[in-house]
mmCIF file of C-alpha atoms in Angstrom:
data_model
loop_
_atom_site.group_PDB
_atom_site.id
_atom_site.type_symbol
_atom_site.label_atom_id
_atom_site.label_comp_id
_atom_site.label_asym_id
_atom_site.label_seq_id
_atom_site.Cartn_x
_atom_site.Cartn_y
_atom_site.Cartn_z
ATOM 1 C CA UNK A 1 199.363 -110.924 81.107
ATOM 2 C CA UNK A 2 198.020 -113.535 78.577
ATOM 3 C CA UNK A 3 198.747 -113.218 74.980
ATOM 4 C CA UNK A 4 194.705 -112.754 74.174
ATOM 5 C CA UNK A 5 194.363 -109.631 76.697
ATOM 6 C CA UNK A 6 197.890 -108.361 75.301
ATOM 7 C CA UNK A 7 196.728 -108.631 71.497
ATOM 8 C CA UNK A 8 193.675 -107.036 71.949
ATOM 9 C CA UNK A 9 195.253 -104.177 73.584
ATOM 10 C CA UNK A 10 197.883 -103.657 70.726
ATOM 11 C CA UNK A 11 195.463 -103.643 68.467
ATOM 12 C CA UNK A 12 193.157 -101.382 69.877
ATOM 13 C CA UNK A 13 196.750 -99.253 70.201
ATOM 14 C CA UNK A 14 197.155 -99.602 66.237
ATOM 15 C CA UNK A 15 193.448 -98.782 65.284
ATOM 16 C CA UNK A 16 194.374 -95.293 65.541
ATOM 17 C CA UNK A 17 197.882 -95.396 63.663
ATOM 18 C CA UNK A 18 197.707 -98.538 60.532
ATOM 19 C CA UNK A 19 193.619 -99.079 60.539
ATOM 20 C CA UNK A 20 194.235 -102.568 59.793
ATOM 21 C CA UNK A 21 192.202 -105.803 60.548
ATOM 22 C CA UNK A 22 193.274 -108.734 63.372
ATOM 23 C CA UNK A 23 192.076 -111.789 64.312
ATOM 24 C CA UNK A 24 188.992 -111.601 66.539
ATOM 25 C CA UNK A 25 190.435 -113.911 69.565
ATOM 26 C CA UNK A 26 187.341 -113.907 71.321
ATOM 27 C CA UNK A 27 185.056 -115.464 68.531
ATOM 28 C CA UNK A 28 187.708 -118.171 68.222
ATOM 29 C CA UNK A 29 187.558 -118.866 71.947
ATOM 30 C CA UNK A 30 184.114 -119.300 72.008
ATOM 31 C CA UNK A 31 184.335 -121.649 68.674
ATOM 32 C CA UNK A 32 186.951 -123.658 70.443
ATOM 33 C CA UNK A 33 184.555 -124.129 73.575
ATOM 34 C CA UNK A 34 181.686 -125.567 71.667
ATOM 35 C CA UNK A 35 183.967 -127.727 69.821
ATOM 36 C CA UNK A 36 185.316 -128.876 73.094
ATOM 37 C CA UNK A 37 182.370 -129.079 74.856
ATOM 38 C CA UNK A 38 181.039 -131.187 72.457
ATOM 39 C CA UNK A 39 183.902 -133.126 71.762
ATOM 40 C CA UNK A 40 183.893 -134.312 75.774
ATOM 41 C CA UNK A 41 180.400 -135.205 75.440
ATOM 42 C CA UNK A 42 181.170 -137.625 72.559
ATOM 43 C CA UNK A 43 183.460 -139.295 74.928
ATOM 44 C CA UNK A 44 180.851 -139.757 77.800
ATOM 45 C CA UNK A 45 178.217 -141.311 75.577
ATOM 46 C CA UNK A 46 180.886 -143.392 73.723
ATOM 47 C CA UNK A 47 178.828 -142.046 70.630
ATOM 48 C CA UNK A 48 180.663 -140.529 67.218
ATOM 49 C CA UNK A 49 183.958 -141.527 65.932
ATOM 50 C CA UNK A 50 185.716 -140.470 68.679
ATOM 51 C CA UNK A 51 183.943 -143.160 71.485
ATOM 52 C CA UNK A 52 186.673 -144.346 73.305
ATOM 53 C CA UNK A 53 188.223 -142.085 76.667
ATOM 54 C CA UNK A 54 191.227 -143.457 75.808
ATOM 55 C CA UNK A 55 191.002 -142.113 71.623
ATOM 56 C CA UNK A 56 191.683 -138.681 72.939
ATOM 57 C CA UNK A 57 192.256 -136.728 69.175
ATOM 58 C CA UNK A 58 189.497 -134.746 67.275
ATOM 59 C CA UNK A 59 187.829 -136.484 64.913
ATOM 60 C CA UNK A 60 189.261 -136.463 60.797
ATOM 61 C CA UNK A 61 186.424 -134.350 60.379
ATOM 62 C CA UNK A 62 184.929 -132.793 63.196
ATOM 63 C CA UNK A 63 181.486 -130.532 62.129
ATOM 64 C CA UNK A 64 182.848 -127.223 64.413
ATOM 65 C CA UNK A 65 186.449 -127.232 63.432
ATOM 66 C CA UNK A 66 185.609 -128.237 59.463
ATOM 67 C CA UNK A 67 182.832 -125.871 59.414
ATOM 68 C CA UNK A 68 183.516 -123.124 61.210
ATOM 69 C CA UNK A 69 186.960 -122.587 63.286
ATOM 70 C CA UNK A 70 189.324 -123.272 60.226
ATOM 71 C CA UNK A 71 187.472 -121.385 57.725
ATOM 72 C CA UNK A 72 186.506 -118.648 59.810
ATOM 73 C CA UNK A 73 190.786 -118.551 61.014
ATOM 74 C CA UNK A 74 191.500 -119.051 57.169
ATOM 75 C CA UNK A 75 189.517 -115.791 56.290
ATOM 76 C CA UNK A 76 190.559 -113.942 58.819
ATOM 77 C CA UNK A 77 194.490 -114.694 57.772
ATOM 78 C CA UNK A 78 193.732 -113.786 54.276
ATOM 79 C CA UNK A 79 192.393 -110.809 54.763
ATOM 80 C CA UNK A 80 195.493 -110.101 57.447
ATOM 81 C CA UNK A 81 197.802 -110.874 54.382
ATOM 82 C CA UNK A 82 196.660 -108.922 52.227
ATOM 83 C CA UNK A 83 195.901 -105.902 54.048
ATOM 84 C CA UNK A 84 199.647 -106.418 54.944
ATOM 85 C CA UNK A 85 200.808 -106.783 51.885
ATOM 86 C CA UNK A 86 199.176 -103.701 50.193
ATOM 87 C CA UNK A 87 200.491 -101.284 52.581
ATOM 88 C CA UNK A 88 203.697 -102.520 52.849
ATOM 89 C CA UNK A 89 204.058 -102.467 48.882
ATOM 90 C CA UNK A 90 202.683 -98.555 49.097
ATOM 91 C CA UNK A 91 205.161 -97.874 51.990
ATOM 92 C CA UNK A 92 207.932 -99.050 50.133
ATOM 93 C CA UNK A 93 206.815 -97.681 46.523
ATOM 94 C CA UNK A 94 206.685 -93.831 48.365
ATOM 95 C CA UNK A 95 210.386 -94.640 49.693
ATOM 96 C CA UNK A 96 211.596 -95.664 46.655
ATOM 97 C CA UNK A 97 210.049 -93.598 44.010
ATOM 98 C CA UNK A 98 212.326 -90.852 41.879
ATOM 99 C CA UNK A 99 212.297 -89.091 38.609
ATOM 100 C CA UNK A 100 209.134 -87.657 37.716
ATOM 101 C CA UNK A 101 206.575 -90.170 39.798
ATOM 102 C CA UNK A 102 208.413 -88.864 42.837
ATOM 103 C CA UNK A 103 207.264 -85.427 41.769
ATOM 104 C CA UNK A 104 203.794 -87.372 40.857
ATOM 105 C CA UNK A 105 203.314 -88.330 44.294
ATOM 106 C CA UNK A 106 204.301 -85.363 45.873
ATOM 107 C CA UNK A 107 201.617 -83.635 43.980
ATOM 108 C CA UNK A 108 199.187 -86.265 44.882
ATOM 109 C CA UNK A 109 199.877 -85.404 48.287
ATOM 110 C CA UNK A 110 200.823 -89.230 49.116
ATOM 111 C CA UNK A 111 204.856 -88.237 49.731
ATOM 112 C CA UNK A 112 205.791 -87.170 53.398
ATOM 113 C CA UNK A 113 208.216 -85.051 53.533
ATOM 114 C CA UNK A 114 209.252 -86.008 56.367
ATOM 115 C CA UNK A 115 211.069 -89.485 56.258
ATOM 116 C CA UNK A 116 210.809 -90.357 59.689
ATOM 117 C CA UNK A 117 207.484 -91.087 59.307
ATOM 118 C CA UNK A 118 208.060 -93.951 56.434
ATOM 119 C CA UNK A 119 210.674 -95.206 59.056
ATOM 120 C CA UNK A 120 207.743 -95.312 61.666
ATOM 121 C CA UNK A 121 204.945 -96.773 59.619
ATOM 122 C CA UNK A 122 207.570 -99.936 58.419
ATOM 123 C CA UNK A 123 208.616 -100.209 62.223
ATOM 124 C CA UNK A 124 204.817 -100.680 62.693
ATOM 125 C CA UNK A 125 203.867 -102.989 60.223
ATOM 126 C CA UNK A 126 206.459 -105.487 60.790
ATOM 127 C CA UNK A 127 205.290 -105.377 64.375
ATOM 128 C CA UNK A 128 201.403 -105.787 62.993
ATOM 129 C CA UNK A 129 203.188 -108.900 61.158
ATOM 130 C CA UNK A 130 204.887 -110.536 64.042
ATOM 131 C CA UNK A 131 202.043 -109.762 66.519
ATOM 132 C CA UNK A 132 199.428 -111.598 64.021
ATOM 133 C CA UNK A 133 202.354 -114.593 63.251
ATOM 134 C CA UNK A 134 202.228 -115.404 67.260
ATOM 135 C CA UNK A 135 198.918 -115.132 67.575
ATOM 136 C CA UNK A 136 198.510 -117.604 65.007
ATOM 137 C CA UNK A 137 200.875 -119.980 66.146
ATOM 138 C CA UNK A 138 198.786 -119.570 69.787
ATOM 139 C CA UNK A 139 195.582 -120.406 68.361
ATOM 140 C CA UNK A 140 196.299 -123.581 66.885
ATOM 141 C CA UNK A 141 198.656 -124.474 69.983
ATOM 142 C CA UNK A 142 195.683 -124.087 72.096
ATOM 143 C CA UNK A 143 193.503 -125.992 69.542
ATOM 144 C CA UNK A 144 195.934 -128.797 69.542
ATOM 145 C CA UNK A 145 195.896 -129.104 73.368
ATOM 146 C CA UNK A 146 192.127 -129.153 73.300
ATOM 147 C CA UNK A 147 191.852 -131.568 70.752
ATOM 148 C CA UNK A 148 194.359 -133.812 71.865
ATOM 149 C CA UNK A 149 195.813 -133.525 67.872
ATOM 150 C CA UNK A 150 197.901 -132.383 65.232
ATOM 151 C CA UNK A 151 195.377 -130.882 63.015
ATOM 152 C CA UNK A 152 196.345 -127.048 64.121
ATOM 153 C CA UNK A 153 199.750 -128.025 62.724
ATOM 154 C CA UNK A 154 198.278 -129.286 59.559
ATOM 155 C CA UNK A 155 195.897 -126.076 58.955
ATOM 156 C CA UNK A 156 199.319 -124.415 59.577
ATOM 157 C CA UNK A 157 201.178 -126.203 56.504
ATOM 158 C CA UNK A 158 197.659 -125.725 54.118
ATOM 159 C CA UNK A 159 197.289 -122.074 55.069
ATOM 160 C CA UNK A 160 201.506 -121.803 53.723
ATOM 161 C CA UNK A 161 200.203 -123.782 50.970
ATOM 162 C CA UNK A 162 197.842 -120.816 50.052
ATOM 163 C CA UNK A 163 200.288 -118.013 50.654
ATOM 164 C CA UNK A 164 198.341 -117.166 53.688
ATOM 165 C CA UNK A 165 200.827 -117.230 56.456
ATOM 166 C CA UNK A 166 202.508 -113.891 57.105
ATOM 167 C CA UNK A 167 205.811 -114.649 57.979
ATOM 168 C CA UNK A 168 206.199 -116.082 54.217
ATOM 169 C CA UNK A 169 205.154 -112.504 52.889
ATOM 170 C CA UNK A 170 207.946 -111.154 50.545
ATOM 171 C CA UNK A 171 206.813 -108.140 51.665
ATOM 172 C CA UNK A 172 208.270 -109.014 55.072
ATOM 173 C CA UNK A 173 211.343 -109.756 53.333
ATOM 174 C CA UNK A 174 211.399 -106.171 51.657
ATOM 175 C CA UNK A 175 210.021 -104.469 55.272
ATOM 176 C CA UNK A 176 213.399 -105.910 57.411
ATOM 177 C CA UNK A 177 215.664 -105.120 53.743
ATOM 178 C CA UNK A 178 214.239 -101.246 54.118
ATOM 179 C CA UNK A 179 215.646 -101.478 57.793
ATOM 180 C CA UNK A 180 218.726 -102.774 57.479
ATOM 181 C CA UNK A 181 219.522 -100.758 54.551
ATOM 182 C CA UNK A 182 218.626 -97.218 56.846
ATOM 183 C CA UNK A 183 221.565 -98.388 59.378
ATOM 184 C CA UNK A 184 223.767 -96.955 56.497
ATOM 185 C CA UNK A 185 222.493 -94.324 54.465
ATOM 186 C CA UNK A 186 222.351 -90.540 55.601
ATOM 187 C CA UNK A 187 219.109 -91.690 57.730
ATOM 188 C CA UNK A 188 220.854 -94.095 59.968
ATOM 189 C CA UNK A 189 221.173 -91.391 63.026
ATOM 190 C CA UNK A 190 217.577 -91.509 63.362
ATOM 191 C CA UNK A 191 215.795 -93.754 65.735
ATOM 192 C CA UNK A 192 215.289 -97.516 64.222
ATOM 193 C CA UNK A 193 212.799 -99.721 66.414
ATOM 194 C CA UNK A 194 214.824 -101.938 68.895
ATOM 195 C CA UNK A 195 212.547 -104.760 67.073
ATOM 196 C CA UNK A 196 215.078 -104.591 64.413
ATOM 197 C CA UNK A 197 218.470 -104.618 66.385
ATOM 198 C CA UNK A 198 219.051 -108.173 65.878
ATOM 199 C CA UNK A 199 218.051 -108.056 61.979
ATOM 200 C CA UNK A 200 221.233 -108.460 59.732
ATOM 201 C CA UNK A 201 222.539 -109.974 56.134
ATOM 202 C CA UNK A 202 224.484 -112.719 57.628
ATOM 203 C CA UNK A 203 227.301 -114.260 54.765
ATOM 204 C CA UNK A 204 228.266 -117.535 56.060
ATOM 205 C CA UNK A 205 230.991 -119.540 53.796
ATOM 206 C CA UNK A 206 229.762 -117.007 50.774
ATOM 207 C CA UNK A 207 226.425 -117.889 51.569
ATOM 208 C CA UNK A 208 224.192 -114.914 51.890
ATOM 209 C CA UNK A 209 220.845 -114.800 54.597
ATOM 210 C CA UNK A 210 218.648 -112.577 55.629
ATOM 211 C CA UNK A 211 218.356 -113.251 59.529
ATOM 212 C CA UNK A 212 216.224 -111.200 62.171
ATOM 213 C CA UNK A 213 215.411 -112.540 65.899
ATOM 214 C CA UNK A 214 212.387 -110.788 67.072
ATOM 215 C CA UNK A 215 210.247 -111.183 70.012
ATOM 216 C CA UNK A 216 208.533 -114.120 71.548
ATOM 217 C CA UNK A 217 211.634 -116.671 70.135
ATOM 218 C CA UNK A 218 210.200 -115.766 66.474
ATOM 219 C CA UNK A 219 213.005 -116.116 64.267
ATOM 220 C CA UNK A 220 213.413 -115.496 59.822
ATOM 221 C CA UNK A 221 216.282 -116.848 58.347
ATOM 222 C CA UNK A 222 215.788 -116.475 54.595
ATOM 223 C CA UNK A 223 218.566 -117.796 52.829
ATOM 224 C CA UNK A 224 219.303 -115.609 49.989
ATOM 225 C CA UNK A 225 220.535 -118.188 47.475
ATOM 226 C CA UNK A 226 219.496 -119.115 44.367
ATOM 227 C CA UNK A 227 218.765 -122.307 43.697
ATOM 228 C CA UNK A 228 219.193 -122.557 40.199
ATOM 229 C CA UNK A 229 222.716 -120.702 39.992
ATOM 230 C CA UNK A 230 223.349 -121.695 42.839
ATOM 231 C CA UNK A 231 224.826 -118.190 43.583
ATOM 232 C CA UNK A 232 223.623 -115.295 45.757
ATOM 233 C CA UNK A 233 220.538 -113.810 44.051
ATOM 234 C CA UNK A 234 220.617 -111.066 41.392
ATOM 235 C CA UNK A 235 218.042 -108.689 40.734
ATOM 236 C CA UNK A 236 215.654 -110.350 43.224
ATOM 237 C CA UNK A 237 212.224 -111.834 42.600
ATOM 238 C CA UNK A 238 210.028 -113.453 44.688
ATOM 239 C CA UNK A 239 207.612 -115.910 43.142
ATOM 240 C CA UNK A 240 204.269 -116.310 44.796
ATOM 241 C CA UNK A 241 205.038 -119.251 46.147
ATOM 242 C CA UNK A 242 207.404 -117.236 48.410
ATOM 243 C CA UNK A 243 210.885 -118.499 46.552
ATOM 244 C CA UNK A 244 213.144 -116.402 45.745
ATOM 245 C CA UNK A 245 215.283 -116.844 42.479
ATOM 246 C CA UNK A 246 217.608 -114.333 40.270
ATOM 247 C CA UNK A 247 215.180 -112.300 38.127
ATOM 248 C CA UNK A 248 217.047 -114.003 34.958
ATOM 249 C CA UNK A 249 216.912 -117.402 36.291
ATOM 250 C CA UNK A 250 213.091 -117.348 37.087
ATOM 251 C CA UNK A 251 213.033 -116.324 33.206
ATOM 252 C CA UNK A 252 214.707 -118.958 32.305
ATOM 253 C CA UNK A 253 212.903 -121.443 34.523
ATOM 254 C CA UNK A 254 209.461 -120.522 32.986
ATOM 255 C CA UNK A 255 210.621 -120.463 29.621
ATOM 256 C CA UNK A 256 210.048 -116.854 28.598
ATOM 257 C CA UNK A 257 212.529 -114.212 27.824
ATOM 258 C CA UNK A 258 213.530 -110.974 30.105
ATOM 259 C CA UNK A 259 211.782 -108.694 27.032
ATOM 260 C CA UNK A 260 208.543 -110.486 27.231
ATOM 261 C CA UNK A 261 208.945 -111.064 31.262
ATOM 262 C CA UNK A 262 207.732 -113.410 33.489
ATOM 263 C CA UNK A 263 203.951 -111.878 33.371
ATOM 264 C CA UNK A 264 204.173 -113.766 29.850
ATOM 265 C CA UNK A 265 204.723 -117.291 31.500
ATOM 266 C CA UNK A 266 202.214 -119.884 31.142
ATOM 267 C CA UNK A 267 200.238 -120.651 33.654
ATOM 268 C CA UNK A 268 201.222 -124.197 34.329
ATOM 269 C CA UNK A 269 204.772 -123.149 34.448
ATOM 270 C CA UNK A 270 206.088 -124.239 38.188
ATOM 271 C CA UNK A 271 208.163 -123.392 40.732
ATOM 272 C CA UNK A 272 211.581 -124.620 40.546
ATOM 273 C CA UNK A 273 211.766 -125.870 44.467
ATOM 274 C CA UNK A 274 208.256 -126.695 45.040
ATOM 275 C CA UNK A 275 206.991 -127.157 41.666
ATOM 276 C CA UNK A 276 203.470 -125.349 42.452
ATOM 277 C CA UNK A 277 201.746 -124.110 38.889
ATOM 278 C CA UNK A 278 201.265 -120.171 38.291
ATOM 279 C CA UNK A 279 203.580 -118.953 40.586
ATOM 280 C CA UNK A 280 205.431 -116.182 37.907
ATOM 281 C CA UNK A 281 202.233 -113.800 37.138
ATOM 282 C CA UNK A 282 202.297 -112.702 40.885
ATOM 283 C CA UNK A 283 206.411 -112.519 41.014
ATOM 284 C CA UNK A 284 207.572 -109.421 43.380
ATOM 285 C CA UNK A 285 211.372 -107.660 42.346
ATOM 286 C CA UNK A 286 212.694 -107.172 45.183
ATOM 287 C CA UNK A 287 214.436 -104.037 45.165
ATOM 288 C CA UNK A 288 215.263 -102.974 48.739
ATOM 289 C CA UNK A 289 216.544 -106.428 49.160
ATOM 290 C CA UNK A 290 218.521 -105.798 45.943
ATOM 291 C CA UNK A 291 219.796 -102.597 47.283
ATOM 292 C CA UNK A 292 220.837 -104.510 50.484
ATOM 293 C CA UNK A 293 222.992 -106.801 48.401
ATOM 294 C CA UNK A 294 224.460 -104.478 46.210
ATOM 295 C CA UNK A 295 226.015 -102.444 48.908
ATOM 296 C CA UNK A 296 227.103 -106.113 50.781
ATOM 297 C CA UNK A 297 228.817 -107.486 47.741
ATOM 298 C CA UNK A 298 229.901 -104.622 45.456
ATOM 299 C CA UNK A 299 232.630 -107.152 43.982
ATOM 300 C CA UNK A 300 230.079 -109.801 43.164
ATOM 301 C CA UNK A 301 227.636 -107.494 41.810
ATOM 302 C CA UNK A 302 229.250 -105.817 39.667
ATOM 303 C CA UNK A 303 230.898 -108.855 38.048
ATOM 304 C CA UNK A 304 227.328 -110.241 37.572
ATOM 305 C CA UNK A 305 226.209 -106.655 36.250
ATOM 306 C CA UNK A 306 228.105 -106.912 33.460
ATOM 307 C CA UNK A 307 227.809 -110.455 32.870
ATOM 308 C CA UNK A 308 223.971 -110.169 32.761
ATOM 309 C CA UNK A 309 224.101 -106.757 30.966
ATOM 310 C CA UNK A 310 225.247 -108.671 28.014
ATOM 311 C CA UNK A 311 223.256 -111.646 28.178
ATOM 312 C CA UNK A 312 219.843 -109.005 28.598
ATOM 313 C CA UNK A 313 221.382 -107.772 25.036
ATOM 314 C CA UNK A 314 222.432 -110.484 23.310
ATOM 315 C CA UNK A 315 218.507 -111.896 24.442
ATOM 316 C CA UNK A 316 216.760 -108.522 23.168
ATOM 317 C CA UNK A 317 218.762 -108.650 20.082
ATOM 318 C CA UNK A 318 217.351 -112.304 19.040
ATOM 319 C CA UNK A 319 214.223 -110.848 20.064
ATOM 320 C CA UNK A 320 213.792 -107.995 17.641
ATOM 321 C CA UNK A 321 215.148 -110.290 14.951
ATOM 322 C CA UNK A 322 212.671 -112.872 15.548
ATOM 323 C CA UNK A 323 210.209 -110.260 15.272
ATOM 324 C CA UNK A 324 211.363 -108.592 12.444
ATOM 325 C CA UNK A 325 211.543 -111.593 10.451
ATOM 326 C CA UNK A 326 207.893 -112.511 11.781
ATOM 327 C CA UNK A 327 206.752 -108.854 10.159
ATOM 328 C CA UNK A 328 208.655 -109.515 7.216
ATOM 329 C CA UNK A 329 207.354 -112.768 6.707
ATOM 330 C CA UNK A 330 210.604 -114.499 6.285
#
């Protein structure tokens, strides 16, 4: 069976369990066909910028693909992403919630009591998130073949550059942490999707990554390092770039301290690695992955506990006596 008739049918199959959005295959198809179509005819009239047979690549800026197939296939990923992203972040807020907003949400009526169906819903959307990843890559494969180019590759690296590609979602990150995490609590004898069999925290030479291999050859391997330490992350964050730093080093790499947070970072402050501005208002804790490493490397987190435990103080005391002195006018 071909991908298109295979992703339509799983997503008919989801429209009655998530409700999300995918990628409407047909109306790219048909996009694609004009484009070609129109493309060929360029080469038989030797008119357009593309006038030799033997030129065979799309134009720098062909009128269909500029105008319509990339920023209809960028829209469509956005709103993907962030239909993605919202419902894994409520997923994961329901498992993780205690103390009186666990009570809060149980009154709400948003807390199942029954935790298999959490396990179900994650099992789903990581699916939703791989399905929509290949289906992706497929569409600008089979643009590239048309087109004779490497343009589908390029959309690929601009729609990364605007947080738009899936796999790069932290809350993917969080979704396979939640998994791997069930394989040893008091939840592990229930049934895990076989999609996540092959997900593990792999420690290579002390070096800590978060590997899964799922279906149709697509692999994550998110190394779990900071780069500013240069030690396995503590207290997770993700930027919105998609790096992931300790929470304390992302402080100190925008400037701010952990009282004020990095929501108080200015706006032109960049990313360590890829040095893109305003990457620290939209910064994600991650907690299951934090959970995931805490039970991995009790030794090392502990030692870093109480190493940043009196850094956080020794920071919030400087704090209040900056302040105070402000107040005081001294």
């Amino acid at each position: 069976m071909k991908f298109c008739k295979k992703y339509e049918e799983y997503l008919r199959g989801q429209e009655k369990k998530l409700k999300l959005p995918g990628f409407q295959f047909k109306r790219l198809k048909k996009i694609l066909k004009n484009c070609s179509r129109d493309f060929q005819s360029q080469h038989r009239h030797g008119d357009g910028d593309c006038s030799s047979v033997a030129v065979q690549s799309c134009p720098d800026h062909c009128s269909v693909c500029d105008g319509t197939f990339f920023p209809f296939l960028f829209k469509e990923m956005s709103g993907i992403v962030g239909c993605f992203n919202q419902r894994a972040q409520e997923l994961l807020e329901l498992h993780l919630a205690s103390g009186f907003r666990k009570y809060l949400l149980w009154f709400k009526g948003k807390l199942e009591s029954d935790h298999s169906v959490l396990i179900q819903e994650g099992n789903e959307l990581v699916n939703y998130a791989m399905m929509n990843a290949i289906a992706v890559r497929k569409i600008l494969k089979k643009y590239d073949k048309i087109h004779y180019s490497k343009q589908g590759q390029t959309f690929k690296s601009k729609a990364q550059s605007n947080h738009v590609e899936i796999l790069q979602s932290p809350w993917l990150s969080e979704l396979i942490a939640f998994h791997i995490n069930l394989k040893e609590t008091k939840h592990k004898s229930e049934r895990i999707s076989s999609a996540f069999e092959k997900c593990s925290l792999a420690i290579t030479d002390g070096s800590p990554s978060l590997t899964c291999e799922l279906f149709d050859s697509v692999k994550l391997d998110i190394d779990l390092t900071c780069s500013i330490c240069l030690d396995t992350v503590f207290d997770p964050v993700s930027l919105a770039c998609g790096h992931i730093f300790c929470y304390m080093c992302a402080c100190s790499a925008a400037s701010v301290t952990i009282v004020n947070g990095l929501m108080s970072a200015n706006p032109k402050a960049k990313c360590p690695l890829c040095r893109e501005a305003g990457v620290y208002e939209g910064a994600i804790h991650l907690e299951e992955l934090s959970i995931l490493l805490h039970r991995s490397c009790p030794e090392y987190w502990e030692k870093r506990l109480q190493t940043e435990r009196a850094e956080r103080v020794q920071q919030a005391k400087e704090h209040w006596e900056s302040m105070s002195r402000a107040f005081m006018g001294v």
